[in-house]
Amino acid sequence: MKPINVGLLGIGTVGGGVFTVLARNAEEITRRAGRPIRITAVADKNLEHARAIVGDKARLTDDAFSVVDDPEIDIVIELIGGYGVARELVMRAIANGKHVVTANKALLATQGNEIFAAAQQRGVMIAFEAAVAGGIPIIKALREGLSANRIEWIAGIINGTTNFILSEMRDKGLPFATVLAEAQRLGYAEADPTFDIEGVDAAHKITIMSAIAFGIPMHFAQAHVEGISRLAAEDIKYAEQLGYRIKLLGITRRTPEGVELRVHPTLIPEKRLIANVEGAMNAVLVKGDAVGATLYYGKGAGAEPTASAVIADLVDVTRTATADPENRVPHLAFQPHSLVDLPILPLAEISTSYYLRLRVEDRPGVLADITRILADQGISIDAMIQREPDEGEEQTDIIMLTHQTRERQIDAAIRFIEALPAVRAPLVRLRLENLL
Amino acid sequence: MKPINVGLLGIGTVGGGVFTVLARNAEEITRRAGRPIRITAVADKNLEHARAIVGDKARLTDDAFSVVDDPEIDIVIELIGGYGVARELVMRAIANGKHVVTANKALLATQGNEIFAAAQQRGVMIAFEAAVAGGIPIIKALREGLSANRIEWIAGIINGTTNFILSEMRDKGLPFATVLAEAQRLGYAEADPTFDIEGVDAAHKITIMSAIAFGIPMHFAQAHVEGISRLAAEDIKYAEQLGYRIKLLGITRRTPEGVELRVHPTLIPEKRLIANVEGAMNAVLVKGDAVGATLYYGKGAGAEPTASAVIADLVDVTRTATADPENRVPHLAFQPHSLVDLPILPLAEISTSYYLRLRVEDRPGVLADITRILADQGISIDAMIQREPDEGEEQTDIIMLTHQTRERQIDAAIRFIEALPAVRAPLVRLRLENLL
C-alpha cells in the first residue's frame, strides 16, 4: 500500500527518538500498520542539529508552517511544546485537514476543548498518547481498554522528576533542596524545575485523564495544584514509621457532587504496588466499577519511551485515516455529542484522610485539647505517634492520621488547633489515600 | 444509530458478568461506542439459571447453533470454553459472517491458527482480550499500545490460582498440598485444579501473547509447561533469604536462534514490582526496545473483571464492524500476509540463571567437587548459602545461584553432581530471571 507521509515539527529529544525508532523498526511497524509510515518533512529552528539526525532522508526546513501547509503531508507530529506557536501550528494543521499527533500536555490541558472541537468539525484526529506518562499506553487503556467501566477514580505517579526526588529523599534521608540539586546535576530535573516540582506538569496530565475517564471537557484551571517543594524530610520518615510512602499523585475522582481534580504529595500504604514505584518511573492506578483496580507502569519520559507512544499513535491514525470518522475512537473517549460537563469540586469539598504533624509543648492536657477539637469537627483518629522529647527538650512532635473527612472540616480543626497556646508551630497537613 | 445485536453463548460466571455490566453501564457504554450494544439472544444448557439472569430481556435457547445461525445477530460472544462444541460454534459463526468475541484461551492457543485464517478469509473479527489476564487490557497494549516496538520478551503472572497458592505458601510457610486444599475451600482453585497448578492455563495465555508480540502463529504444542505442584516450601524460604520471590511465570523471549516459550516457577528479585504481585492478582511485564519495561496489573479472573475485557472487545468490534477490514487492527497484531514463523527453542537451548539446592554430606571436599563440575561446564556462581547442619545432623543443604547459562549445560552439570557419592538426594533446580 501507499506510504503515509508525516511531517515532524521539532526534532529535539523526543523528535529525535521518533525519527530513530521509526527508522530502526520500520519493517515491524509497516508489518503492523499495513503500509509504510515515513517522515518526509522535518521542521526545526536548529537546522544544523536537525541535519545531523535526519541527513537527507527528509526535507528540512526552519519554517514549521511550510510543513503544515504541505499538501503531501497526511499527519503532523507536533513536538514543539508550549502554548504559543504550537497552538497556531496545530490549529492550522487541523484547518488543512491533517491529522495531528502531539505530546503537548500543556496545550491540551489548557486549550484542548477548542482544539478537539475544531478537529471534530474538520473530521481529523488528534492523538495524544505521548502527552501522559510517556511510553505507558494509558490513554489507550482509559479510552478503549476499560470502555466497559464506569471509571471511579484515577491516581497516578505521572511526573518522573518529582518521583525521583521523593525516592532519593526517602532512601538517603536528605532534604528537598539537596536532592533537587542532585537531580539537576543528573539531568532528572531541569534548570528551571518549577513546572515539575510545583505539580503543574502532573496537573496537565491528570486533567487530560480526568476528561477521557469521565467524558467531560478539560478543566485545568480548576485543578488543585500543590508540589513537593515544601515537603520536609521528617514527614517522609514519620510516614514510613506509620507504614506509608509519600508520592506526588495526580488524583481525579467522580463523586455524586462533582469531580475531584487535584495534585499534591500523598501518603499511600506501603503495601500498595504503586507505593513501590521508585526513581523516575511512572505508574497510573485506575479504578473501574467492573474491572476493579488496574495499574500501568513504565517510563514516563525520555526520547525512546515517548517516541514509542508517538509512533503507536501514528499507527492508529494510519489505520483509521481512511475510515469513516464514526469508526474512530472519539478523542475524549465518549462521542462528541454525548460529552457532559460535571462540576469540579472546590478543594474544601473533597473527602480524604489526613496526616497531621504538630509541634507542641510537652505538658499534660495538650493531647486532650487537640483530640477534643478533632472530635468536635467529627474527625476520627486512625493512628498516632507521640515522639518522646529528647533530653532537655520541652517540645515534641505529635503525628496523627485521620479517617476520611471533608477538607473543610480539617481546615476548621487546624484553625482551632493552631490557636492553642501549646501548639508552637504551624501544623503540617498532608493528604492520605488508601487507594482501595 | 442502529443498535448492534449480540448473541451470548454460555451464561455462567463470566457470561452473567457480561450481561450485568452491559445492563448497568449501558448509558456510558453507548456514549463511548456511538450506538447501543444489546444482547438479543442467549444460549445455555441450563435454561432455568439463564432465565434467572436474563429474564425476558433476550431470547433464550438451549440451542447455541440457533444463535450463531440467527441472521439478526452481528456479534457472537463465545463463553462456553473448551475445544469441542466451542470450536464448532466459532467456526460456524465465522462462516455465517459474524464477528466473534471469546475468552477461550485453550481454543485459541491450540486451534487459533485455523480460526484466525478462517476469520481473515471471511472478513470478520475475532476479539480475545478476555482470554489473557482477565480485565487487564494486555492484548490491546501488545497489539496497539506498543506497536512502535520490537518486543524483546514478556514475563507474566497470568494464573491467579497459582499466584494465590504461592503467596500463601510464602506468607504462612505452609506446604503446597495444605495451601491447595485451602484455596479449593475458598473457591480460588477448582475441584480438579490440574490446568491451573500444572501451568497449562498459563501456557495457553503466554502462547497467545507470544504470537501477537512476535507476529508468529500459535505454538502451544512446543511450549515448555511446568507447574508448582512439586515446589517445596523450603525453596521459597531459601529464595527469600537470597532476596528473591518465587512466582509461576509465563515467559516468551525472542533470541537470534528462535523464540523461548515456557511456563515454570521462577525466582525473581524481590525489588521488582512484579515480585510484589500477591494473591490472585495478575501482572504482565513487557520489554520493548523503545519503551523499555512496562507492567500491566489487575484482576486476572472473576465475573466482572473478565466481563470488562469482553465488553471492551464488543465496543472495539462495534466501532469497526462497518469499516473496511484494512482499517482494523490485525488479529495477530501484524498484517496476515506479513506473519513469519520463528522456531520455538527446545528447552535445552534456553538461556537463564538457575537456583540449585543440593542435599550433601557435611564433610570436606564436597563443595570443591561441586564447584569444579560447574566450572567445567562454564557455569559461574552468583551467590551461595551453605546451611550449618543442625546438632547431630550429618547432612546439610547447599543453595547456589548461577549466572546466565544454557539449560543443556546445567543439565550436564546436574548429572555429574548427582553422581557424586556425597550428594544424597536429587538436586532441586529452579530457573531465575532478573527481568531487566
Short mmCIF file of C-alpha atoms in Angstrom, two decimals, chain A residues 1 21 24-25 28-34 135-137 140-151 213-215 254 273 276-277 281 289-299 304-305 307-308 311-312 315-316 318-323 326-330 333-335 338-340, chain B residues 1 21 24-25 28-34 135-137 140-151 213-215 254 273 276-277 281 289-299 304-305 307-308 311-312 315-316 318-323 326-330 333-335 338-340:
data_model
loop_
_atom_site.label_atom_id
_atom_site.label_comp_id
_atom_site.label_asym_id
_atom_site.label_seq_id
_atom_site.Cartn_x
_atom_site.Cartn_y
_atom_site.Cartn_z
CA MET A 1 0.00 0.00 0.00
CA VAL A 21 12.78 4.36 16.33
CA ARG A 24 15.13 1.23 13.25
CA ASN A 25 11.80 -0.63 13.47
CA GLU A 28 8.00 -4.36 12.00
CA ILE A 29 5.99 -1.15 12.13
CA THR A 30 5.00 -1.49 8.47
CA ARG A 31 4.03 -5.12 9.05
CA ARG A 32 1.73 -3.94 11.82
CA ALA A 33 0.33 -0.79 10.21
CA GLY A 34 -0.20 -2.35 6.79
CA GLY A 135 5.56 5.20 26.84
CA ILE A 136 2.82 3.72 29.03
CA PRO A 137 -0.26 3.22 26.83
CA LYS A 140 -5.48 3.76 25.11
CA ALA A 141 -6.27 1.80 28.27
CA LEU A 142 -8.64 4.52 29.51
CA ARG A 143 -10.34 5.24 26.20
CA GLU A 144 -10.57 1.73 24.85
CA GLY A 145 -9.32 -0.98 27.22
CA LEU A 146 -11.67 0.00 30.04
CA SER A 147 -14.61 1.13 27.92
CA ALA A 148 -16.98 -1.26 29.76
CA ASN A 149 -16.43 0.51 33.04
CA ARG A 150 -17.80 3.40 34.92
CA ILE A 151 -14.42 4.77 35.96
CA ALA A 213 -12.25 8.96 32.06
CA PHE A 214 -15.45 10.85 32.78
CA GLY A 215 -16.34 12.22 29.36
CA ARG A 254 -16.09 11.09 40.43
CA LEU A 273 2.10 -1.80 44.41
CA ASN A 276 6.82 0.83 45.41
CA VAL A 277 7.26 2.72 42.14
CA MET A 281 9.29 5.71 36.78
CA ASP A 289 -16.57 -0.46 38.62
CA ALA A 290 -16.30 -3.76 36.72
CA VAL A 291 -12.57 -4.41 36.44
CA GLY A 292 -11.58 -3.15 39.90
CA ALA A 293 -8.14 -1.57 40.22
CA THR A 294 -5.67 -1.89 37.34
CA LEU A 295 -2.16 -0.47 37.27
CA TYR A 296 0.01 0.66 34.33
CA TYR A 297 3.73 1.15 34.92
CA GLY A 298 6.72 2.22 32.84
CA LYS A 299 8.99 5.03 31.82
CA GLU A 304 12.51 6.44 23.04
CA PRO A 305 9.76 5.76 25.60
CA ALA A 307 8.67 8.05 20.85
CA SER A 308 7.02 4.67 21.49
CA ILE A 311 4.58 6.09 16.91
CA ALA A 312 1.75 3.99 18.36
CA VAL A 315 -0.01 3.54 13.55
CA ASP A 316 -3.50 4.08 14.97
CA THR A 318 -2.67 5.40 9.77
CA ARG A 319 -5.14 2.57 10.30
CA THR A 320 -8.18 4.78 10.56
CA ALA A 321 -7.11 7.74 8.42
CA THR A 322 -9.16 6.47 5.52
CA ALA A 323 -12.02 5.25 7.73
CA GLU A 326 -17.71 7.28 13.09
CA ASN A 327 -15.46 4.20 13.07
CA ARG A 328 -12.77 6.00 15.04
CA VAL A 329 -12.22 6.12 18.77
CA PRO A 330 -13.58 9.52 19.90
CA ALA A 333 -13.39 8.54 24.76
CA PHE A 334 -17.07 9.49 24.54
CA GLN A 335 -18.83 10.53 21.35
CA SER A 338 -22.58 12.89 24.38
CA LEU A 339 -19.97 14.69 26.43
CA VAL A 340 -21.39 16.05 29.66
CA MET B 1 -27.59 4.91 15.43
CA VAL B 21 -22.20 -4.95 33.38
CA ARG B 24 -25.63 -1.49 34.43
CA ASN B 25 -23.32 0.68 32.31
CA GLU B 28 -21.86 5.13 29.36
CA ILE B 29 -21.02 2.27 27.00
CA THR B 30 -23.39 3.63 24.36
CA ARG B 31 -21.91 7.09 24.76
CA ARG B 32 -18.49 5.59 24.08
CA ALA B 33 -19.42 3.14 21.31
CA GLY B 34 -21.69 5.54 19.45
CA GLY B 135 -9.68 -7.41 32.88
CA ILE B 136 -6.14 -6.16 32.19
CA PRO B 137 -6.12 -4.73 28.65
CA LYS B 140 -4.60 -4.14 23.37
CA ALA B 141 -1.32 -2.93 24.89
CA LEU B 142 0.67 -5.55 22.96
CA ARG B 143 -1.14 -5.20 19.63
CA GLU B 144 -1.65 -1.44 19.60
CA GLY B 145 -0.09 0.39 22.54
CA LEU B 146 3.41 -0.94 21.88
CA SER B 147 3.23 -1.11 18.09
CA ALA B 148 6.37 1.05 17.74
CA ASN B 149 8.49 -1.55 19.49
CA ARG B 150 10.42 -4.60 18.66
CA ILE B 151 9.17 -6.62 21.61
CA ALA B 213 4.23 -9.97 20.28
CA PHE B 214 6.37 -11.54 17.59
CA GLY B 215 3.92 -11.90 14.73
CA ARG B 254 12.90 -13.57 21.09
CA LEU B 273 7.46 -4.55 41.12
CA ASN B 276 5.24 -7.95 44.83
CA VAL B 277 2.10 -9.02 43.00
CA MET B 281 -3.80 -10.83 41.06
CA ASP B 289 13.23 -1.97 22.58
CA ALA B 290 11.97 1.62 22.59
CA VAL B 291 9.69 1.82 25.62
CA GLY B 292 11.77 -0.36 27.96
CA ALA B 293 9.86 -2.41 30.53
CA THR B 294 6.17 -1.70 31.09
CA LEU B 295 3.92 -3.52 33.55
CA TYR B 296 0.17 -4.16 33.47
CA TYR B 297 -1.55 -5.25 36.69
CA GLY B 298 -5.07 -6.16 37.73
CA LYS B 299 -7.59 -8.92 38.36
CA GLU B 304 -16.88 -8.58 36.21
CA PRO B 305 -13.13 -8.18 35.51
CA ALA B 307 -16.68 -9.05 31.53
CA SER B 308 -14.79 -5.75 31.37
CA ILE B 311 -17.29 -5.68 26.61
CA ALA B 312 -14.22 -3.63 25.61
CA VAL B 315 -17.07 -1.79 21.74
CA ASP B 316 -14.00 -2.21 19.52
CA THR B 318 -18.87 -2.31 17.12
CA ARG B 319 -16.66 0.61 16.10
CA THR B 320 -15.01 -1.18 13.22
CA ALA B 321 -17.74 -3.64 12.23
CA THR B 322 -18.75 -1.44 9.32
CA ALA B 323 -15.17 -0.45 8.48
CA GLU B 326 -7.86 -2.97 6.22
CA ASN B 327 -8.74 -0.30 8.78
CA ARG B 328 -8.92 -2.86 11.56
CA VAL B 329 -6.21 -3.98 13.96
CA PRO B 330 -4.96 -7.33 12.62
CA ALA B 333 -1.00 -7.62 15.59
CA PHE B 334 0.79 -8.00 12.25
CA GLN B 335 -0.93 -7.97 8.87
CA SER B 338 3.34 -10.49 6.86
CA LEU B 339 3.27 -13.08 9.62
CA VAL B 340 6.52 -15.01 9.86
#
